[in-house]
Coordinates of C-alpha atoms in Angstrom, one line a residue:
Chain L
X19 CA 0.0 0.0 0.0
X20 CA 1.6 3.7 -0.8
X21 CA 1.3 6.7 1.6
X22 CA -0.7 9.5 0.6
X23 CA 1.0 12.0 -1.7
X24 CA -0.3 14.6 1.1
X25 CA 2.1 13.2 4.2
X26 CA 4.8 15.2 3.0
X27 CA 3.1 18.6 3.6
X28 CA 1.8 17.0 6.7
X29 CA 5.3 16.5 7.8
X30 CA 6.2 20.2 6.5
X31 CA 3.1 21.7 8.9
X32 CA 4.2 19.2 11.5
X33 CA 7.9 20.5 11.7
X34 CA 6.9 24.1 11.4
X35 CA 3.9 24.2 14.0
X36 CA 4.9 21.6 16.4
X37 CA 7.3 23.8 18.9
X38 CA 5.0 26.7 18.6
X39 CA 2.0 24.8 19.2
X40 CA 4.1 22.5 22.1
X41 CA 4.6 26.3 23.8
X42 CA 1.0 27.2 23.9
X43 CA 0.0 23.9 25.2
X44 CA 2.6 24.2 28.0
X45 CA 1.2 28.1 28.9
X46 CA -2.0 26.0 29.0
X47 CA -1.3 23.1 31.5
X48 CA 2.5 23.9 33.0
X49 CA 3.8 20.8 32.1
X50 CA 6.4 20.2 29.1
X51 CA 5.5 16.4 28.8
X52 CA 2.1 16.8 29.3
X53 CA 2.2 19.8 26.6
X54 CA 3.9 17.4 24.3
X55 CA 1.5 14.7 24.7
X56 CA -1.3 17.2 24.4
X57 CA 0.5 17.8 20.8
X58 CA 0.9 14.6 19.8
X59 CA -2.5 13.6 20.3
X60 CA -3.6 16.8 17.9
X61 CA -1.2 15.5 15.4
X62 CA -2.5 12.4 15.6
X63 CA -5.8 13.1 15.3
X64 CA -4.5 16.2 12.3
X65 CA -3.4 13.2 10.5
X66 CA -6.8 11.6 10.3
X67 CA -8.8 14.2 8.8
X68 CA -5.7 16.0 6.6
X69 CA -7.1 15.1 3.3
X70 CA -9.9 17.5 3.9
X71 CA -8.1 20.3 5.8
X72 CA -7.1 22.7 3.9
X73 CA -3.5 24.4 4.6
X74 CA -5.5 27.6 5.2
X75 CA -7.1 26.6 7.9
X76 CA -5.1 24.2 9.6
X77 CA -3.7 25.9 11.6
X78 CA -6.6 27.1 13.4
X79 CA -7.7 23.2 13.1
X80 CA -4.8 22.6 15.3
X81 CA -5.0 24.4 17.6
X82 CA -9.1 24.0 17.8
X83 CA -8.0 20.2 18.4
X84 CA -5.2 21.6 21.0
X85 CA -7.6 23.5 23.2
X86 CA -10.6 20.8 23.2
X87 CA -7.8 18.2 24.1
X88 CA -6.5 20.6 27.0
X89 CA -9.9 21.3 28.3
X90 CA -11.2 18.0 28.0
X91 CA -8.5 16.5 30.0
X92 CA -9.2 18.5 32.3
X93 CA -12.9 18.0 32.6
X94 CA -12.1 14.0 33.1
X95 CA -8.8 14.5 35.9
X96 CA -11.7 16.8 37.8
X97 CA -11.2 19.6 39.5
X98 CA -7.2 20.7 40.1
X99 CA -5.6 22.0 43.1
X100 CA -2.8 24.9 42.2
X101 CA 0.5 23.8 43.8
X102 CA 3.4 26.3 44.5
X103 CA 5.6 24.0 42.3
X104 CA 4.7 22.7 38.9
X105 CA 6.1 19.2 38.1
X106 CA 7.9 19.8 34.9
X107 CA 10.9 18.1 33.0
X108 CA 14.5 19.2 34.9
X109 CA 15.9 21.6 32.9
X110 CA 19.5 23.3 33.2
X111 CA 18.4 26.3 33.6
X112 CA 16.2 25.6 36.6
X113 CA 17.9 28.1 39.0
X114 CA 17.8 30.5 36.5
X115 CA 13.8 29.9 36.3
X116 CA 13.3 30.0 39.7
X117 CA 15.4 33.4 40.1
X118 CA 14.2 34.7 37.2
X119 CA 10.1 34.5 38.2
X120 CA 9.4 31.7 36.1
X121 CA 8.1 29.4 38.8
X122 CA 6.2 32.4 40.1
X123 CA 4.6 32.7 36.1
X124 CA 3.9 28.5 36.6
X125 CA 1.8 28.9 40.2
X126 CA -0.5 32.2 38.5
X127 CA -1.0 30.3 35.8
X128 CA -1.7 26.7 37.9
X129 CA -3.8 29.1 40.2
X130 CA -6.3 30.2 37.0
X131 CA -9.2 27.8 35.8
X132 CA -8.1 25.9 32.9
X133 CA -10.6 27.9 30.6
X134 CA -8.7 31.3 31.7
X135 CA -5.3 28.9 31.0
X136 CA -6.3 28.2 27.8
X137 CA -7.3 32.2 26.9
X138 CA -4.1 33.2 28.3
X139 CA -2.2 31.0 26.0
X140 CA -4.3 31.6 22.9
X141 CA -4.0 35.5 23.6
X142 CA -0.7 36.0 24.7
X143 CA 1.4 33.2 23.8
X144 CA -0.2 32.7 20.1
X145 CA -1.2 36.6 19.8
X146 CA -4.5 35.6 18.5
X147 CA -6.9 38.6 18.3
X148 CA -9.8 38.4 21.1
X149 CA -12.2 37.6 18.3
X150 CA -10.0 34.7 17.4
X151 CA -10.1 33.4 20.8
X152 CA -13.6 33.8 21.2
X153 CA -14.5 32.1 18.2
X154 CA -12.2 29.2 19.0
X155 CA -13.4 28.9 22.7
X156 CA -17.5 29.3 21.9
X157 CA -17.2 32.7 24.4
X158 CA -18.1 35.7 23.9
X159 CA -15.3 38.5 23.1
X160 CA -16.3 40.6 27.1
X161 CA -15.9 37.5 28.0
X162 CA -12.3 36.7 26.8
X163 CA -11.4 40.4 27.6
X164 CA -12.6 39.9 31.6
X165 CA -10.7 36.7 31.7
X166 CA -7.5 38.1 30.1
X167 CA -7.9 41.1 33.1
X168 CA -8.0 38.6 35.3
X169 CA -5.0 36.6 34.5
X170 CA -2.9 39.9 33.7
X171 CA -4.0 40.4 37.6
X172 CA -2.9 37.1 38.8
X173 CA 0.6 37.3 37.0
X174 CA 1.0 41.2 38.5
X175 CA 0.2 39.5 42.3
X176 CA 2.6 36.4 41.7
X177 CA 5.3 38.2 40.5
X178 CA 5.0 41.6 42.9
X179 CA 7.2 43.4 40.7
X180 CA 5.6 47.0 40.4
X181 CA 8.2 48.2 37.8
X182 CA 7.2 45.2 35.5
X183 CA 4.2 44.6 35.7
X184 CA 2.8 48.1 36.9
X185 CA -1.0 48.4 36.0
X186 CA -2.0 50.8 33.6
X187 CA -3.2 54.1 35.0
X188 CA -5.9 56.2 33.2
X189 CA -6.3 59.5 34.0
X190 CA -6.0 61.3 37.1
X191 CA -4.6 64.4 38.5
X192 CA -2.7 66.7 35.8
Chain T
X6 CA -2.0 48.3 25.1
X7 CA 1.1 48.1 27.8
X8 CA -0.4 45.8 30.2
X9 CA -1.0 43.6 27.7
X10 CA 2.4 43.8 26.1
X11 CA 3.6 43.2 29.8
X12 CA 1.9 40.0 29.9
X13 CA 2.7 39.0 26.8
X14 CA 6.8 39.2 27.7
X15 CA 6.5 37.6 30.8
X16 CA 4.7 34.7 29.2
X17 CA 7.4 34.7 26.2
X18 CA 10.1 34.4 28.8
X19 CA 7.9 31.7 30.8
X20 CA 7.8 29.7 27.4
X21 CA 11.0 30.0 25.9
X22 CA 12.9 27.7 28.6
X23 CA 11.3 24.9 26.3
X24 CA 13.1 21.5 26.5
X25 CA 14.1 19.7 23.0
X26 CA 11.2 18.2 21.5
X27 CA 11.3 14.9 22.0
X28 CA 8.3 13.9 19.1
X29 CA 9.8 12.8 15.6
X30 CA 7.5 13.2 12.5
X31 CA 7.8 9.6 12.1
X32 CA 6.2 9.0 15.7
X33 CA 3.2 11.1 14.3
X34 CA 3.3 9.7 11.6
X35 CA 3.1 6.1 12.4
X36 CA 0.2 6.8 15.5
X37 CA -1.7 8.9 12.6
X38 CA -1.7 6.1 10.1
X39 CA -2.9 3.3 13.1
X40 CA -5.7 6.0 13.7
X41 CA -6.4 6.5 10.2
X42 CA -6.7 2.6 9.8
X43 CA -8.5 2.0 12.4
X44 CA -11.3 4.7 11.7
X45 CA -11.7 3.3 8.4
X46 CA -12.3 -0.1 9.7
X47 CA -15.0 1.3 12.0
X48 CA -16.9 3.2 9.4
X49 CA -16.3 0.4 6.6
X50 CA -18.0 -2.2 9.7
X51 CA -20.5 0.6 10.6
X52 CA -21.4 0.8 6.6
X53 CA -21.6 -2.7 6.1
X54 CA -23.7 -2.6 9.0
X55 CA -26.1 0.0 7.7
X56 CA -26.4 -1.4 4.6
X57 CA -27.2 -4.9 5.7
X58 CA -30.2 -3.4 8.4
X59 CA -31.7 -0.9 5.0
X60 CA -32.2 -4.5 3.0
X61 CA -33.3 -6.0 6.1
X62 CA -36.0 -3.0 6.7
X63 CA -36.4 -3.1 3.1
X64 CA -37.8 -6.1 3.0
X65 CA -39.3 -6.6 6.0
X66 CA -41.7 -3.4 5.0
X67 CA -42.3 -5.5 1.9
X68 CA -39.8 -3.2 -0.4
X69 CA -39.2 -4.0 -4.3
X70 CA -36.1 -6.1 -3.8
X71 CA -35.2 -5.6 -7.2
X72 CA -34.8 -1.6 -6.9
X73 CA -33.0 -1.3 -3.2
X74 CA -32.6 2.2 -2.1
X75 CA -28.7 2.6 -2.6
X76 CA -27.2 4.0 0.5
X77 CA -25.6 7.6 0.3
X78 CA -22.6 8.9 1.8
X79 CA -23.0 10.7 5.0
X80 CA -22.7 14.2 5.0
X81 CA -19.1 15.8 5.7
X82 CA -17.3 12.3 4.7
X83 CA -16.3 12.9 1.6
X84 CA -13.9 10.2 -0.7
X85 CA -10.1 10.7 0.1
X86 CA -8.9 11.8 -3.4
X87 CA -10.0 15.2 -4.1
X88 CA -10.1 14.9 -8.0
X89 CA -11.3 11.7 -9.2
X90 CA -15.0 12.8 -9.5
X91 CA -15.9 13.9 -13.3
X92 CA -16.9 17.5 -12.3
X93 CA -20.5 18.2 -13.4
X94 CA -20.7 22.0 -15.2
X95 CA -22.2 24.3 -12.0
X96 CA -24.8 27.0 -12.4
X97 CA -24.5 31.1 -11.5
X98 CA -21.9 33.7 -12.8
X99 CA -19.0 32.8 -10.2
X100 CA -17.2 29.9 -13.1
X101 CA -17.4 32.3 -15.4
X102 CA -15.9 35.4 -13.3
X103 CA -13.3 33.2 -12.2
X104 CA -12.2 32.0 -15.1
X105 CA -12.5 35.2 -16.7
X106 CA -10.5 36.9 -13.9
X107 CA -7.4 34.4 -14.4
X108 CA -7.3 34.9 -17.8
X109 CA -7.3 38.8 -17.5
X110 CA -4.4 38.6 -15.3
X111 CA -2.1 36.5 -16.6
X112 CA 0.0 37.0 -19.5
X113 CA -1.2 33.8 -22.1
X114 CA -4.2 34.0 -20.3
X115 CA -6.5 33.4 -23.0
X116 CA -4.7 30.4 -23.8
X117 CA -5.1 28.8 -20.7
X118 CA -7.2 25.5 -21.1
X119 CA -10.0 25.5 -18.7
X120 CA -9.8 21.8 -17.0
X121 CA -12.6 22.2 -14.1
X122 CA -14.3 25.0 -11.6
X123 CA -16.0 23.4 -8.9
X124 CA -17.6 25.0 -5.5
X125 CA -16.8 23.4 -2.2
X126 CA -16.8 24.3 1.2
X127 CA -14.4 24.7 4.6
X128 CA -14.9 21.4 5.2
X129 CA -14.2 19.5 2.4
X130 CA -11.7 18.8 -0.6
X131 CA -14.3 17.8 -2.9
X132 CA -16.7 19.6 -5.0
X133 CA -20.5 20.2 -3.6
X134 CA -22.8 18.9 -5.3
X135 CA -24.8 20.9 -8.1
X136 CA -27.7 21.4 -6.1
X137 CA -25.6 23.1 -2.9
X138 CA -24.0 25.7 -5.3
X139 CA -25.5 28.7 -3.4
X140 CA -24.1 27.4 0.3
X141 CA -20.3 27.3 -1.5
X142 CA -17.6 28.7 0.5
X143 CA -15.0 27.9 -1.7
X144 CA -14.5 27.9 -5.5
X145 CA -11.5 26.1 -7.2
X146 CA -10.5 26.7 -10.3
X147 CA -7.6 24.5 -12.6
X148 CA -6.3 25.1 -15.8
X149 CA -3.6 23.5 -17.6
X150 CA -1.0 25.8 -19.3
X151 CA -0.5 25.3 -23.0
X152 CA 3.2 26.2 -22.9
X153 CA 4.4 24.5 -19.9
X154 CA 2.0 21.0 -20.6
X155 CA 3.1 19.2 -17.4
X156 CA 2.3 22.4 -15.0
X157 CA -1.0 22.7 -13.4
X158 CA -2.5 26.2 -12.3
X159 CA -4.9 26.4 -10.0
X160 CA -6.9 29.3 -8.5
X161 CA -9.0 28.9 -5.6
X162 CA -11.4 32.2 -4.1
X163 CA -12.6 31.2 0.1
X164 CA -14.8 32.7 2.6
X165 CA -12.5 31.1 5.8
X166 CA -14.2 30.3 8.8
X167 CA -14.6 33.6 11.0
X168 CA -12.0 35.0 12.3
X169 CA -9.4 32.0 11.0
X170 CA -7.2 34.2 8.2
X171 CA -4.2 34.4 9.9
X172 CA -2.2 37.9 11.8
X173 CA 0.6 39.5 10.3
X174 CA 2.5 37.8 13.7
X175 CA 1.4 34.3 12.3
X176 CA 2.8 35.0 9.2
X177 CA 5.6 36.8 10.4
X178 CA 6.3 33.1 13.0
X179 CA 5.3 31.1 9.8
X180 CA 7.6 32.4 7.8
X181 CA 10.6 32.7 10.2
X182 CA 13.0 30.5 8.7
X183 CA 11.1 28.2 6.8
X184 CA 12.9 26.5 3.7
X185 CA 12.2 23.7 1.0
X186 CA 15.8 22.1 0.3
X187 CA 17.5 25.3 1.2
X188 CA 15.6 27.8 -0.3
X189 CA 13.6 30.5 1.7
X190 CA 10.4 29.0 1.0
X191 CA 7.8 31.9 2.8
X192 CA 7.6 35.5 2.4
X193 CA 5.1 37.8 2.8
X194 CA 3.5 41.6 2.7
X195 CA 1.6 44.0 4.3
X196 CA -0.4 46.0 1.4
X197 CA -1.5 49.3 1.9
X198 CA -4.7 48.5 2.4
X199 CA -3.7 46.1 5.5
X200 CA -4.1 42.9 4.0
X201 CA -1.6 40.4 4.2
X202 CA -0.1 38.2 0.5
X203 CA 1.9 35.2 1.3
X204 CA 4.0 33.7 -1.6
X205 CA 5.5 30.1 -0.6
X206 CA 7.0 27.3 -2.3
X207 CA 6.5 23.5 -1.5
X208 CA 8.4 20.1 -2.9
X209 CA 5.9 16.6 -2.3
X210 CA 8.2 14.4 -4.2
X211 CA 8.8 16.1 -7.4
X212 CA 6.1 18.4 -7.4
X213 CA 7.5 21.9 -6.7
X214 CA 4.5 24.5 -5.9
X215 CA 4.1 28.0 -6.5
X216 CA 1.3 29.9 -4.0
X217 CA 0.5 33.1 -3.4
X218 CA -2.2 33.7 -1.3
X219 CA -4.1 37.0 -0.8
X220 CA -5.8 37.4 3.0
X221 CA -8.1 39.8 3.1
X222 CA -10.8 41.8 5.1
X223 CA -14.0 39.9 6.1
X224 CA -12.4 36.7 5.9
X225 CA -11.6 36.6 2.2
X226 CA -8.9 34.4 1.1
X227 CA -7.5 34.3 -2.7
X228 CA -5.2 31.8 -3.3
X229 CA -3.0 31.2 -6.9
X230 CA -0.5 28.3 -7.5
X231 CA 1.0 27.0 -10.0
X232 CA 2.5 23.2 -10.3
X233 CA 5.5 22.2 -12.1
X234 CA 7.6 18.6 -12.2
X235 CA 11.3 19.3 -11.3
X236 CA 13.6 17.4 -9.7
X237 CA 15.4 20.7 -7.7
X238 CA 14.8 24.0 -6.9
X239 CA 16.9 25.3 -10.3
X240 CA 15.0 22.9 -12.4
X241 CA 11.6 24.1 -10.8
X242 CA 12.5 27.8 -11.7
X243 CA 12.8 27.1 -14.9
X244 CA 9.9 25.0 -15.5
X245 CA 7.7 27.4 -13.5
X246 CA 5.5 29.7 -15.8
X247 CA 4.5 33.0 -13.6
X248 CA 7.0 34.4 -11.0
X249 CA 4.9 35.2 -7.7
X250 CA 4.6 38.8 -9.2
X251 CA 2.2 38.0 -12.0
X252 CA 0.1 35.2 -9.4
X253 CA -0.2 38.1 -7.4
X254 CA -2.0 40.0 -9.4
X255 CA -4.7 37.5 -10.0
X256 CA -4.6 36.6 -6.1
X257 CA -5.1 40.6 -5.2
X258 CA -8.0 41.6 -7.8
X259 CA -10.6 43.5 -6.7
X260 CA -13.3 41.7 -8.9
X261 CA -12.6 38.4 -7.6
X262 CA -15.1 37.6 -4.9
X263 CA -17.6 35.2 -4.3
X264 CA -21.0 35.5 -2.7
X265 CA -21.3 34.5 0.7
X266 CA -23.2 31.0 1.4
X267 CA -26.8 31.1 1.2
X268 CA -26.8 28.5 3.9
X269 CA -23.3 28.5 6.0
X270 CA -21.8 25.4 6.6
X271 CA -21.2 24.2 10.2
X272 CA -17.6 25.4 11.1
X273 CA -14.4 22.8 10.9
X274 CA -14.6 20.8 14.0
X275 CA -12.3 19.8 16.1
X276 CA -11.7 16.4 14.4
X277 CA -12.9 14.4 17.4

């Protein structure tokens, strides 16, 4: 039996997307093996139905498959209790993560529901427009706007660095 | 806005400790192709299935056995190959604009050998059928090209799924680095209107594509390539007819638009 005369542009999207998409699946559950898992599973499941994907789209396929993945997992493991740290892969630069806020970044994020998760990473890890996000996630735009707040918030707290992450002041006195 | 620029760098730093990958395209490859099996044994079961049950109902209502209702293909599961199907002639003005627009654009353009203009939709690679013209949200075009014989050109004209034509970051991420046998393969503009034109080039095998794509407001997609048989990138330029230049201005004219879907189909799922 020959391979489809597609797989090759399947392997072409699969190099190309498959450390961006691993990155926004990691911003989404804090975990680099779980985030790789969560992108081979899309793959997987990108391979079955690539004959009638278009390139266009596919990568808003992927990352459509990514999210249900992420949020479905976390439907079945129930509810999830934020620890201070994640379990991830040792990395060498661990020290510098930990001095650098990093693990800080991990317990906001591990302290959000995994909807709010998964808008972070869509907004500001994939720099999808609102709409974007809203249309992937079935919300509506307020809604993405009031959970992006909210996370912005929670990284401002966890880190407590006022020069960094100083919220934005409108008006008063001149 | 700042705050949200904040965020976004402290996230970019959070992500960019990233470990190697540890997933080969061959893994992906191999679990997609069990999957892939594996789903086509279910639904060839489940059809065998549904097709014994229909006789059985058939003629235990008392049915003509002789004239048995032939089963039809479900909805949204349409044959692997894309363009096997003899591809009926469709009604409206849109085959006629399109082809009309392609040959107005390109130099030899009236030469240009009309092989088939079919409607389709977001989620499919197939024509629609004649009667589901008006709910189209794509229209393909493919013509063969009288002085290159073994190139193809195809246009296609889209109405994307809201929301789904890509940012000048994507593009911008997309085409960072990106090569076919060392060649920069990606490239792409901002027009002065805002919209975004890609021009790429892909190698399956020996098939070296030429595609320019045009994204526009109101999620509008025109996209033009051209196929050519070499065996290397310097082989490919030569057998190539139109530079990206010329496919660009079919991609980016005005005139070429579709109407929207009478009736829009559901959006791509999530493949689950």
């Amino acid at each position: 039996m020959g391979r489809p005369d597609w797989e090759a542009e399947y392997v072409d999207f699969f190099v190309a997307r498959a450390p961006a998409l691993r990155r926004t699946a990691y911003a989404m559950c804090g975990d680099w093996q779980v985030a790789e898992d969560l992108v081979q599973t899309t793959f997987v499941r990108l391979y079955v139905h690539w004959s009638r994907v278009r390139r266009e789209t596919a990568d808003a396929y992927a990352r459509r498959i990514l999210t249900n993945l992420f949020l479905s997992g976390r439907r079945a493991r129930g509810r999830e209790f934020p620890t201070d740290l994640l379990p991830e892969r040792a990395a060498p630069s661990a020290v510098a993560d930990i001095a650098g806020g990093r693990v800080d970044v991990a317990a906001a994020l591990a302290g959000l529901p995994a909807r709010q998760r998964a808008v972070v990473a869509l907004r500001y890890v994939d720099d999808l427009p609102v709409s974007q996000v809203a249309e992937l996630l079935g919300l509506a735009e307020g809604t993405v706007k009031s959970h992006c707040a909210r996370a912005a918030e929670a990284l401002r707290t966890a880190l407590a660095t006022p020069q960094t992450m100083k919220p934005t002041v409108r008006g008063g006195p001149r | 806005m700042t705050d949200d620029r904040q965020v976004r760098d402290v996230l970019a730093d959070y992500v960019s400790a990233e470990p190697p990958m540890t997933i080969a395209p061959e893994t992906v490859l191999r679990a997609g192709r069990h999957a892939r099996n594996r789903r086509q044994l279910v639904s060839v079961a489940a059809g065998a299935f549904g097709v014994c049950a229909a006789l059985t109902a058939g003629y235990a209502l008392g049915g003509n056995s002789s004239t048995p209702a032939v089963p039809q293909p479900a909805a949204g599961s349409p044959p692997a190959t894309a363009h096997t199907t003899a591809v009926p002639s469709y009604p409206g003005p849109v085959p006629a604009l399109i082809e009309a627009r392609v040959r107005a654009g390109l130099p030899g353009g009236p030469s240009l050998v009309r092989k088939q203009i079919y409607p389709s939709d977001w989620n499919r690679k197939t024509p629609l059928p004649v009667s589901q013209t008006a709910n189209a949200t794509d229209w393909h075009a493919q013509f063969a090209i009288p002085a290159r014989p073994g190139n193809q050109l195809w246009a296609g004209v889209f109405i994307t799924p809201p929301g789904s034509n890509p940012s000048e970051q994507d593009l911008r991420r997309q085409c960072a680095g990106a090569s076919t046998d060392g060649v920069p393969s990606c490239s792409y503009d901002v027009r002065p209107d805002g919209s975004l034109l890609l021009t790429q080039i892909t190698r399956i095998s020996n098939t070296w594509t030429r595609t320019v794509l045009h994204f526009r407001a109101d999620d509008r997609v025109v996209n033009i390539r051209e196929k050519a048989k070499a065996g290397t990138y310097q082989d490919a330029l030569r057998a190539w007819r139109y530079p990206p230049s010329v496919l660009a201005q079919v991609a980016t004219d005005g005139q070429l638009v579709i109407p929207q879907p009478v009736v829009q189909p559901p959006l791509p799922d999530s493949g689950r």
